[in-house]
XYZ file of C-alpha atoms in Angstrom:
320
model
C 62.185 82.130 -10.208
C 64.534 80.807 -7.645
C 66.892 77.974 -7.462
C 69.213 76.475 -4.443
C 71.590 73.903 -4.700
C 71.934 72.396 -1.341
C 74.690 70.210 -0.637
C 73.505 66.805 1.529
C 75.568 63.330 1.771
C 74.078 60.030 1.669
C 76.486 57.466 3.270
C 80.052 58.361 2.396
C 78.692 59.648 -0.846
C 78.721 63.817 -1.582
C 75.659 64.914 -3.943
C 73.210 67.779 -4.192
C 69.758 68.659 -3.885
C 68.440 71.177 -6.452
C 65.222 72.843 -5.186
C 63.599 75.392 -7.999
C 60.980 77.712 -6.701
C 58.750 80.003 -8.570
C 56.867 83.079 -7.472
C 53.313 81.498 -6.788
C 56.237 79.522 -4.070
C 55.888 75.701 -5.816
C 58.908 73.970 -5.811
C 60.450 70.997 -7.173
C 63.498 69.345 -5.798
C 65.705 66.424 -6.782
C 68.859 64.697 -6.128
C 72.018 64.940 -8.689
C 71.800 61.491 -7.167
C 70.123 59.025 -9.594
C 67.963 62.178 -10.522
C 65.668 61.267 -7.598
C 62.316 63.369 -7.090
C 61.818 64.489 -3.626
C 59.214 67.614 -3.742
C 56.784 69.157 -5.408
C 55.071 71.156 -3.323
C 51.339 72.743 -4.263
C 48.921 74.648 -2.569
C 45.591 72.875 -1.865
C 42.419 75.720 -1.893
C 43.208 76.846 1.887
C 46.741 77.849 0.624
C 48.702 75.534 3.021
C 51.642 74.102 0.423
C 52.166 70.031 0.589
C 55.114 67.908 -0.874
C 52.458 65.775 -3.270
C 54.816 62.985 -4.216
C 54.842 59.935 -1.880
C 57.661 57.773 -0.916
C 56.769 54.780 -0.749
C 59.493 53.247 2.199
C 61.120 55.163 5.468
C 64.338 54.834 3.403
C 64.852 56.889 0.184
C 68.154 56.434 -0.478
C 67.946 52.533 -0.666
C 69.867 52.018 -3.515
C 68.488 48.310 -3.815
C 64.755 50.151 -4.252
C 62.968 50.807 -7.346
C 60.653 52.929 -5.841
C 60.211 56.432 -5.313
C 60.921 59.289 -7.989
C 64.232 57.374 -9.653
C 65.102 57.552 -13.014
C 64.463 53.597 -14.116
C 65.788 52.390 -17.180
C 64.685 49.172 -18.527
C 67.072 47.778 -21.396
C 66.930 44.477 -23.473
C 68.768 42.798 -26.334
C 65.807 42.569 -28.552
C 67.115 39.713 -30.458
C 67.647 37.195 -27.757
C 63.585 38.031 -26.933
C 62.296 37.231 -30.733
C 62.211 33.093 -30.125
C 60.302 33.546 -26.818
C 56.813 32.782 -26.698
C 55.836 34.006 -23.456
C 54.726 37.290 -22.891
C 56.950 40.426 -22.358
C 56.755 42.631 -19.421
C 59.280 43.343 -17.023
C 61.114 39.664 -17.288
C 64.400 39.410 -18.580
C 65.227 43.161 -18.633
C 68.590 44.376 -17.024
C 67.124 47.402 -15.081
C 69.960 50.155 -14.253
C 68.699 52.009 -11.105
C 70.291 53.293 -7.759
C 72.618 49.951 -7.355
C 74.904 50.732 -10.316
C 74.116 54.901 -12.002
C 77.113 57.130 -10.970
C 76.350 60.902 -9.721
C 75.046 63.209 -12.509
C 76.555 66.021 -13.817
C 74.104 68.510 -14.141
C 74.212 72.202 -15.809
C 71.743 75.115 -15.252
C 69.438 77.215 -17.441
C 67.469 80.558 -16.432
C 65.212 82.619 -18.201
C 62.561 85.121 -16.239
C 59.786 82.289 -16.601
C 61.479 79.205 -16.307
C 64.676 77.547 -14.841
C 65.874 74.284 -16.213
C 68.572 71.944 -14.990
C 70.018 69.025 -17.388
C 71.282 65.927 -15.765
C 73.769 63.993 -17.765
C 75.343 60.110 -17.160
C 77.058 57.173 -19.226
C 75.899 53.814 -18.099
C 78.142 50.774 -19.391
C 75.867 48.340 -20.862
C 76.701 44.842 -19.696
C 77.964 43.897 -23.081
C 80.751 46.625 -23.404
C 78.946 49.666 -25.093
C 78.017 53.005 -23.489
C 74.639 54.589 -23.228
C 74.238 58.404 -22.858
C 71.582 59.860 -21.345
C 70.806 63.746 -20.490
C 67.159 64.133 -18.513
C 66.315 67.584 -17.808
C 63.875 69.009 -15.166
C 62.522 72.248 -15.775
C 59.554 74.434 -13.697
C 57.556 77.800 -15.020
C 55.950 80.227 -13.928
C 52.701 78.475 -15.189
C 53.519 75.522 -12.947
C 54.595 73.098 -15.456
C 56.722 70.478 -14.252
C 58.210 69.055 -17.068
C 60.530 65.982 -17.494
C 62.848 65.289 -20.529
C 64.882 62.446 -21.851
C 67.233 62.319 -24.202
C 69.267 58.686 -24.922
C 71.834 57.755 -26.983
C 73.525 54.566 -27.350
C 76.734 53.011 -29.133
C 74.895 50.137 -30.414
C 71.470 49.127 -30.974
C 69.292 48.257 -28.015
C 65.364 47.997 -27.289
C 64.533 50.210 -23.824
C 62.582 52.164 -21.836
C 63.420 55.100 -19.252
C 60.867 56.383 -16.794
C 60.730 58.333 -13.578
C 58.738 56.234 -10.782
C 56.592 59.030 -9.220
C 53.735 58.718 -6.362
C 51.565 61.279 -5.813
C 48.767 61.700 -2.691
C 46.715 65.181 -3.454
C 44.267 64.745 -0.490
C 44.421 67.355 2.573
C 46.964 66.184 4.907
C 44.379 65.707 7.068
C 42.455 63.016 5.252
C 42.263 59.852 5.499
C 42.758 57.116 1.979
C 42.977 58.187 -1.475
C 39.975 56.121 -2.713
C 38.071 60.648 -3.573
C 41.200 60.571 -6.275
C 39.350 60.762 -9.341
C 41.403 59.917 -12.365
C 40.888 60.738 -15.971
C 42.939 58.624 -18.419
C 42.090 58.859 -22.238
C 42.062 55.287 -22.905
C 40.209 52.519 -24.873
C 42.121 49.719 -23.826
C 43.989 47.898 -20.776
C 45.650 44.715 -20.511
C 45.184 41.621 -18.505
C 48.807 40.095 -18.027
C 48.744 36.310 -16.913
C 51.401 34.926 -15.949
C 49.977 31.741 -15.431
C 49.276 31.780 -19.407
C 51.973 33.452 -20.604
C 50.413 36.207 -22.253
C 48.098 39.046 -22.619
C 44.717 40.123 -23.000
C 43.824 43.820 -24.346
C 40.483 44.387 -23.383
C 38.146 47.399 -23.830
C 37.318 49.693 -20.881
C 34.184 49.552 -21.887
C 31.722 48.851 -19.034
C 34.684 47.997 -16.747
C 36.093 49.529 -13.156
C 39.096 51.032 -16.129
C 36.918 53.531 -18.163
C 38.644 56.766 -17.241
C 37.314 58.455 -20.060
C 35.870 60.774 -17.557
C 36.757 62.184 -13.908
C 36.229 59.301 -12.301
C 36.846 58.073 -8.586
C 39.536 55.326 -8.243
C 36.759 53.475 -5.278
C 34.237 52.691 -8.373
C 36.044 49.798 -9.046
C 38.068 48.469 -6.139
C 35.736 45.172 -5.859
C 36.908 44.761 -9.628
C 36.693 40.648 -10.935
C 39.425 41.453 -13.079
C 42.038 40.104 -10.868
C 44.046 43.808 -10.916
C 42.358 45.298 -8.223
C 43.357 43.513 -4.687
C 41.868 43.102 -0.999
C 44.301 46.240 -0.014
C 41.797 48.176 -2.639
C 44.999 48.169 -4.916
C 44.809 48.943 -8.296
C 47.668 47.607 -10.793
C 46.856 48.322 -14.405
C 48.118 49.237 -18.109
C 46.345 51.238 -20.301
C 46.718 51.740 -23.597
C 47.482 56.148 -24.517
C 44.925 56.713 -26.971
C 46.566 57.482 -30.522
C 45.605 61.085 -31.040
C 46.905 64.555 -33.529
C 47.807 65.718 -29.554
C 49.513 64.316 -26.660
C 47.026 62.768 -24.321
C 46.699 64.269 -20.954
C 46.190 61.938 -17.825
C 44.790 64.339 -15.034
C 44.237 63.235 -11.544
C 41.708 65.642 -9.228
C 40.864 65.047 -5.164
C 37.481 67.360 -4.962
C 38.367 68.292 -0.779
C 41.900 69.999 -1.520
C 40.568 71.451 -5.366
C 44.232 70.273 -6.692
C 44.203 69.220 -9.834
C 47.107 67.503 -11.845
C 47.430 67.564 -15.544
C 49.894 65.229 -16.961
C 51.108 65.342 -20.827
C 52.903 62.919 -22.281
C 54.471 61.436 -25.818
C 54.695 57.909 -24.395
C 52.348 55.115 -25.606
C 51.284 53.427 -22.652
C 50.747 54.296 -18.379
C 50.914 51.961 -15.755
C 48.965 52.750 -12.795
C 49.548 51.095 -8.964
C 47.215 52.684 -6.333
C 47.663 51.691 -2.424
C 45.239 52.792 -0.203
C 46.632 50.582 3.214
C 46.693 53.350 5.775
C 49.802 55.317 6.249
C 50.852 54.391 2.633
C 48.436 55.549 0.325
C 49.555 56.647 -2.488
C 48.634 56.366 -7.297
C 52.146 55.633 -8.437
C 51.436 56.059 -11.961
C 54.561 55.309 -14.995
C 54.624 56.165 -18.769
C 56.270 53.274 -21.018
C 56.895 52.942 -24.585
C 55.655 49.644 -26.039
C 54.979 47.768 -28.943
C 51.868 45.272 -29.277
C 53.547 41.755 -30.903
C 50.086 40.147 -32.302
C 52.301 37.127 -33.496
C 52.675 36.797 -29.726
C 50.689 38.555 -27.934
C 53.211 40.487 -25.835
C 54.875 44.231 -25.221
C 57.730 44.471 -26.736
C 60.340 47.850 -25.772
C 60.814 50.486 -29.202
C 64.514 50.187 -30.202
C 66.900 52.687 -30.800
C 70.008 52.643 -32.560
C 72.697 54.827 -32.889
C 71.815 57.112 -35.855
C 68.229 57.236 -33.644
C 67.761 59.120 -30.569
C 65.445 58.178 -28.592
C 63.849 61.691 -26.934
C 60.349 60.784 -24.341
C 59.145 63.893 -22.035
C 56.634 63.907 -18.837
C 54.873 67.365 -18.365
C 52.844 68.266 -15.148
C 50.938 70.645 -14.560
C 49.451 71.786 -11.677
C 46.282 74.435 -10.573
C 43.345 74.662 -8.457
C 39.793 73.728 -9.671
């Protein structure tokens, strides 16, 4: 195991990339930076080594951009929401991304199989209390990539954190990611109207969604659902089947064999696929949420002080 911290500057601002290499050569690297992703580079079968995360936009250091491999954190005051009627998504949240998260401190952990580095930062909540958060990247030697989060906050508060990540496992050569095949151990999705102000959850059943199997993302890109778009876009949440395990998402492109096996304790993933050309991509996020049947909308988990609130991401990668 290797690991190389690599001093860059973005602006007039001094950070570090952190690059962590085992022996099969797979790296990671992020940014101290907002804990930015910017590799993870994997064989295909041939042996030739691509970063599989996509960005999204020429500039990765926009700090206006919620895109790319960013930690996000989504935070609302759970009270003010419990009079609304319309449905809960991603309105009224304050989100705390590049435009306002200092540089992380970050600390280092080897063992022969395994180097971890911990990322810590205090954001100031718009209403005067701090929240602490530590998110820790680790890789092995058995090519897990695994994400951690760890929150803490002075007061009581309803959130989620995530990590925005794109992936594109096709050869470089290839054109589209429509061969993706995706696997998602679901029962349920949601149609979100805005229009109505609320949600449906609807079975996967005999739909473009059922991912109960390896399936190719192109079965259902001429969806009537009204998630799936002219740009053969998908844009979907599914509801994480409850299970005595975590469920594993995999995604699998048959021409380069890589195959992607992603664990998870969250409740819920929200899938975006983009297959304009140059800018293909399956951005794909976990969330935590709560089903309100009163009102038919997500609602965030809350966590208090004498409650951490502790979410991880593992991914693991080989070659079918």
């Amino acid at each position: 195991m290797k690991i190389q911290i690599i001093p860059i500057k973005i602006g007039d601002m001094n950070t570090n990339e952190i690059v962590i290499e085992n022996s099969q050569k797979i790296k990671v690297a992020f940014l101290t930076y907002c804990g930015i992703i910017t590799k993870f580079e994997v064989p295909d079968s041939n042996g030739n080594f691509e970063n599989i995360i996509k960005h999204q936009k020429d500039n990765l250091y926009d700090k206006n951009s919620l895109d790319y491999g960013n930690i996000i954190m989504i935070t609302s005051d759970k009270s003010s929401l419990l009079d609304k009627k319309e449905y809960i998504f991603m309105d009224d949240m304050e989100i705390f991304s590049k435009s306002n998260i200092s540089e992380y401190e970050f600390e280092t952990f080897r063992e022969k199989d395994l180097i971890r580095v911990s990322l810590k930062s205090t954001t100031l909540h718009s209403n005067g209390f701090n929240i602490n958060k530590i998110i820790k990247y680790s890789l092995d030697e058995e090519n897990n990539f695994l994400i951690d989060y760890e929150i803490e906050s002075e007061k009581s508060i309803s959130l989620n954190i995530f990590n925005n990540l794109s992936f594109n496992i096709r050869p470089e050569d290839e054109e589209g990611i429509l061969n993706h095949r995706l696997l998602i151990p679901s029962k349920f999705f949601y149609q979100i109207s805005s229009k109505e102000a609320k949600i449906r959850k609807l079975s996967v059943e005999k739909t473009p969604f059922d991912f109960s199997y390896l399936r190719a993302i192109k079965d259902g890109v001429n969806s009537h659902y009204g998630r799936i778009h002219k740009n053969e876009v998908y844009n979907t949440l599914f509801e994480l089947e409850n299970m005595d395990i975590e469920p594993t998402v995999s995604i699998y492109q048959e021409n380069s064999k890589r195959f992607l096996n992603i664990t998870t304790n969250n409740t819920h993933i929200f899938v975006n696929s983009n297959n304009i050309s140059n800018n293909e991509f399956i951005n794909i996020r976990f969330y935590d949420f709560i089903l309100n049947d009163k009102w038919m909308r997500l609602e965030f988990p809350v966590i208090t002080p004498d409650n951490k609130y502790h979410k991880f991401i593992n991914y693991n990668f080989k070659i079918m």
